[in-house]
Amino acid sequence: MDLQLSGRVAVVTGASKGIGLAVVRTFLEEGARVVAASRKSSAELDALAGTDLVHVPVDLTDPEAPGQVVARAVEEFGGLDVLVNNAGGPPPGAKLPRFGFLTPTDADWREMFEFNLFSAVRAIRAAVPVMLGRGGGAIVNVSSGVARQPAAMNVDYSAAKAGLNNLTKALSEEYGPQGIRVNTVSPGPVLTAWWTEEGGAADIIAGQAGTDRESVITTVAPQMMGLTTGRLVDPQEIADVVALLASPRSGSTTGTEFAVDGGFLKAV
């Protein structure tokens, strides 16, 4: 199926690995021109280098950074059609999961909201005027299933993602009549470095459960999170939905949340 993304200009944040990298790769395969934003590049992102890809090294917790990324898209490719707010998860230097409400400090809460909510707010604020000048566009916010199914861990992260969901609905109402569609993709646990790297989520949970990293990834985490599929989500499965929502073929889809979570969310 032709997603009609050829020649369109996309900004993808958190683009050097995991979901963001899969989104960048998918957009390039569909013929889009991509500005990839992340604190640093990666071997996998460098392997995609070409005339249709520009990497912008930024720390998105810097209030000026999201606007700089959008400006770079205009400078390099003449405009912006698609914005994917994927950057999120543990802020720089933080490790998740954190257990219990009393664990995160005020500073932890501020850093979490800066990275997972305010960076998206600022990117959207910069992108909207550019998109309006081109007659419309598509914004996809990458949220999380815990925005609607929180638990007694990562409470600050869950709250920030709930805010992102609410923001998506508000933006879709305001800008839908002007041609900008805004949607959310809510992953469950995804098999990325957040889980697999040394000291990451799998190691932290393994320490709590008295097991090892591999057992957490293959068995403990899917059981703990009630995943119907019995496995963590593959990043490409998220990227495929993001690409469809970015496509003009989803022209009547806005203000909607798509769960790609292995059956994590159980509510009707």
Coordinates of C-alpha atoms in Angstrom, one line a residue:
M1 CA 0.0 0.0 0.0
D2 CA 1.4 3.4 -1.0
L3 CA 1.2 5.6 2.0
Q4 CA 1.7 8.8 -0.1
L5 CA 4.6 10.0 2.0
S6 CA 7.0 10.4 -0.9
G7 CA 8.5 13.9 -0.8
R8 CA 6.9 14.8 2.5
V9 CA 9.0 16.4 5.2
A10 CA 9.0 14.8 8.7
V11 CA 10.6 15.6 12.0
V12 CA 11.2 12.6 14.3
T13 CA 12.4 13.1 17.9
G14 CA 14.2 10.5 19.9
A15 CA 15.4 9.2 16.6
S16 CA 18.7 7.4 17.2
K17 CA 17.3 4.1 18.5
G18 CA 14.3 2.0 19.4
I19 CA 10.9 3.3 18.2
G20 CA 12.3 6.5 16.8
L21 CA 14.9 4.8 14.7
A22 CA 12.2 2.4 13.3
V23 CA 10.1 5.4 12.4
V24 CA 12.9 7.2 10.6
R25 CA 13.8 4.0 8.6
T26 CA 10.1 3.5 7.7
F27 CA 9.6 7.1 6.5
L28 CA 12.8 6.9 4.4
E29 CA 11.6 3.7 2.8
E30 CA 8.3 5.4 2.0
G31 CA 10.2 8.3 0.2
A32 CA 9.9 10.9 2.9
R33 CA 12.6 13.4 3.8
V34 CA 13.4 13.2 7.5
V35 CA 15.0 15.4 10.2
A36 CA 16.0 13.1 13.0
A37 CA 16.5 14.7 16.4
S38 CA 18.4 13.0 19.3
R39 CA 21.1 13.9 21.8
K40 CA 23.6 11.9 19.7
S41 CA 23.5 9.7 16.7
S42 CA 24.0 6.0 16.6
A43 CA 25.6 3.5 14.2
E44 CA 22.1 2.4 13.1
L45 CA 21.0 5.9 12.3
D46 CA 24.3 6.7 10.6
A47 CA 23.7 3.7 8.4
L48 CA 20.6 5.4 7.0
A49 CA 22.6 8.5 5.9
G50 CA 21.7 10.1 2.6
T51 CA 20.3 13.2 1.0
D52 CA 16.9 12.6 2.5
L53 CA 18.1 12.4 6.1
V54 CA 19.5 15.1 8.4
H55 CA 20.4 14.5 12.0
V56 CA 20.2 17.3 14.5
P57 CA 22.0 16.6 17.8
V58 CA 19.9 18.3 20.5
D59 CA 18.9 17.8 24.1
L60 CA 15.1 18.2 23.9
T61 CA 14.9 19.2 27.5
D62 CA 16.5 22.5 26.4
P63 CA 13.5 24.8 25.8
E64 CA 15.0 26.2 22.6
A65 CA 15.8 22.8 21.1
P66 CA 12.4 21.7 19.6
G67 CA 12.1 25.0 17.8
Q68 CA 15.6 24.6 16.4
V69 CA 14.7 21.2 15.0
V70 CA 11.6 22.5 13.2
A71 CA 13.6 25.4 11.9
R72 CA 16.2 23.0 10.5
A73 CA 13.5 21.1 8.6
V74 CA 12.4 24.3 7.0
E75 CA 16.0 25.3 6.2
E76 CA 17.0 21.9 4.7
F77 CA 13.7 20.8 3.0
G78 CA 11.6 23.9 2.8
G79 CA 8.8 23.1 5.2
L80 CA 7.2 20.5 7.5
D81 CA 4.4 18.0 6.9
V82 CA 4.8 15.5 9.7
L83 CA 5.9 15.8 13.3
V84 CA 6.5 12.6 15.4
N85 CA 7.0 13.4 19.1
N86 CA 8.7 10.2 20.1
A87 CA 11.3 11.4 22.5
G88 CA 10.4 10.2 26.0
G89 CA 11.0 7.7 28.7
P90 CA 13.7 8.2 31.4
P91 CA 15.1 11.7 31.3
P92 CA 18.9 12.0 30.8
G93 CA 20.6 10.3 33.7
A94 CA 17.5 8.7 35.2
K95 CA 16.7 5.0 35.4
L96 CA 13.2 3.5 35.3
P97 CA 11.2 1.8 36.8
R98 CA 11.0 3.8 40.0
F99 CA 8.7 2.2 42.6
G100 CA 6.2 4.1 44.7
F101 CA 4.8 7.6 44.8
L102 CA 7.3 8.8 47.4
T103 CA 10.3 7.8 45.4
P104 CA 10.5 10.6 42.8
T105 CA 11.4 14.1 44.1
D106 CA 10.2 17.4 42.8
A107 CA 13.3 17.5 40.6
D108 CA 12.4 14.1 39.2
W109 CA 8.9 15.2 38.4
R110 CA 10.1 18.4 36.7
E111 CA 12.6 16.5 34.6
M112 CA 10.1 13.9 33.6
F113 CA 7.6 16.5 32.5
E114 CA 10.2 18.5 30.6
F115 CA 11.2 15.4 28.6
N116 CA 7.9 13.6 28.1
L117 CA 5.5 16.5 27.8
F118 CA 7.0 20.0 27.5
S119 CA 9.4 18.9 24.7
A120 CA 6.4 17.8 22.7
V121 CA 4.5 21.0 23.5
R122 CA 7.4 23.1 22.3
A123 CA 7.9 21.1 19.1
I124 CA 4.2 21.4 18.3
R125 CA 4.2 25.1 19.0
A126 CA 7.0 25.5 16.5
A127 CA 5.5 23.1 13.9
V128 CA 1.9 24.4 13.8
P129 CA 2.6 27.7 12.0
V130 CA 4.8 26.0 9.4
M131 CA 2.1 23.3 8.8
L132 CA -0.6 25.9 8.5
G133 CA 1.4 27.7 5.9
R134 CA 1.5 24.5 3.8
G135 CA -2.3 23.8 4.2
G136 CA -2.0 21.2 6.9
G137 CA 0.0 18.3 8.3
A138 CA 0.0 15.4 10.7
I139 CA 1.3 15.2 14.2
V140 CA 1.7 11.8 16.0
N141 CA 2.5 11.8 19.7
V142 CA 4.0 8.6 21.1
S143 CA 2.5 8.1 24.5
S144 CA 2.2 5.0 26.6
G145 CA -0.4 2.5 27.9
V146 CA 0.4 3.6 31.4
A147 CA -1.2 7.0 30.7
R148 CA -4.6 5.1 31.0
Q149 CA -3.5 2.2 33.1
P150 CA -1.2 3.5 35.7
A151 CA 0.3 1.5 38.6
A152 CA 2.4 2.1 41.8
M153 CA 5.5 2.7 39.8
N154 CA 6.7 5.4 37.4
V155 CA 3.9 7.7 38.6
D156 CA 5.5 10.8 37.2
Y157 CA 6.0 9.2 33.8
S158 CA 2.4 8.0 33.7
A159 CA 1.1 11.5 34.6
A160 CA 3.2 13.1 31.9
K161 CA 1.9 10.7 29.3
A162 CA -1.7 11.3 30.4
G163 CA -1.0 15.0 29.8
L164 CA 0.2 14.2 26.3
N165 CA -3.0 12.2 25.6
N166 CA -5.1 15.2 26.7
L167 CA -3.0 17.6 24.7
T168 CA -3.6 15.4 21.6
K169 CA -7.3 15.7 21.9
A170 CA -7.3 19.4 22.5
L171 CA -5.0 20.1 19.5
S172 CA -7.1 17.8 17.2
E173 CA -10.1 19.9 18.0
E174 CA -8.4 23.3 17.5
Y175 CA -6.5 22.5 14.3
G176 CA -8.4 19.7 12.6
P177 CA -10.6 22.3 10.8
Q178 CA -7.4 23.8 9.5
G179 CA -6.0 20.6 8.1
I180 CA -3.7 19.4 10.9
R181 CA -4.5 16.0 12.2
V182 CA -3.2 15.0 15.7
N183 CA -3.2 11.4 17.0
T184 CA -1.6 9.3 19.7
V185 CA 0.1 6.0 19.6
S186 CA 0.3 4.3 23.0
P187 CA 2.9 1.4 23.1
G188 CA 3.0 -1.2 25.8
P189 CA 6.5 -2.4 26.8
V190 CA 8.7 -2.3 23.7
L191 CA 11.9 -4.3 23.2
T192 CA 14.3 -1.3 23.2
A193 CA 17.4 -0.3 25.0
W194 CA 15.2 1.1 27.8
W195 CA 14.7 -2.6 28.7
T196 CA 17.8 -4.3 27.4
E197 CA 20.7 -2.1 28.2
E198 CA 22.9 -2.7 31.3
G199 CA 21.2 -1.1 34.3
G200 CA 17.9 -0.8 32.3
A201 CA 14.4 -1.7 33.2
A202 CA 15.0 -5.5 32.9
D203 CA 18.0 -5.4 35.2
I204 CA 16.1 -3.3 37.8
I205 CA 13.1 -5.6 37.7
A206 CA 15.4 -8.6 37.8
G207 CA 16.9 -7.3 41.0
Q208 CA 13.5 -6.9 42.6
A209 CA 12.3 -10.3 41.4
G210 CA 15.4 -12.3 42.1
T211 CA 15.9 -13.4 38.5
D212 CA 18.0 -12.4 35.5
R213 CA 17.6 -9.9 32.6
E214 CA 16.7 -12.5 29.9
S215 CA 14.0 -14.0 32.1
V216 CA 12.5 -10.6 32.8
I217 CA 12.3 -9.8 29.0
T218 CA 10.9 -13.2 27.9
T219 CA 8.7 -14.2 30.8
V220 CA 8.5 -12.0 33.9
A221 CA 7.7 -8.6 32.2
P222 CA 5.0 -10.1 29.8
Q223 CA 3.4 -11.9 32.8
M224 CA 3.7 -8.9 35.2
M225 CA 2.1 -6.6 32.6
G226 CA -0.6 -9.0 31.4
L227 CA 0.5 -9.0 27.8
T228 CA -2.0 -11.1 25.9
T229 CA 0.6 -11.8 23.2
G230 CA 3.1 -13.1 25.8
R231 CA 6.0 -10.9 24.4
L232 CA 7.3 -7.4 24.4
V233 CA 6.3 -5.2 21.4
D234 CA 8.7 -4.9 18.4
P235 CA 9.6 -1.3 17.6
Q236 CA 8.7 -1.8 14.0
E237 CA 5.2 -2.6 15.0
I238 CA 4.9 0.9 16.5
A239 CA 6.6 2.5 13.5
D240 CA 4.1 0.9 11.1
V241 CA 1.2 2.5 12.9
V242 CA 2.9 5.9 13.2
A243 CA 3.5 5.8 9.4
L244 CA -0.1 5.1 8.7
L245 CA -1.3 7.9 10.9
A246 CA 1.2 10.3 9.2
S247 CA -0.1 9.3 5.8
P248 CA -2.8 11.2 3.9
R249 CA -4.6 7.8 3.7
S250 CA -5.6 8.4 7.3
G251 CA -7.2 11.7 6.4
S252 CA -10.3 11.2 8.5
T253 CA -8.4 10.0 11.6
T254 CA -7.7 12.6 14.2
G255 CA -7.9 13.0 18.0
T256 CA -7.6 9.2 18.3
E257 CA -5.4 7.0 20.4
F258 CA -4.0 3.7 19.0
A259 CA -2.8 1.1 21.5
V260 CA 0.0 -1.1 20.2
D261 CA 0.7 -2.9 23.4
G262 CA 0.4 -6.7 23.1
G263 CA -2.9 -6.5 24.9
F264 CA -1.7 -4.5 27.9
L265 CA -4.8 -2.3 28.1
K266 CA -7.9 -4.2 29.2
A267 CA -10.5 -1.5 29.6
V268 CA -13.3 -1.1 27.1

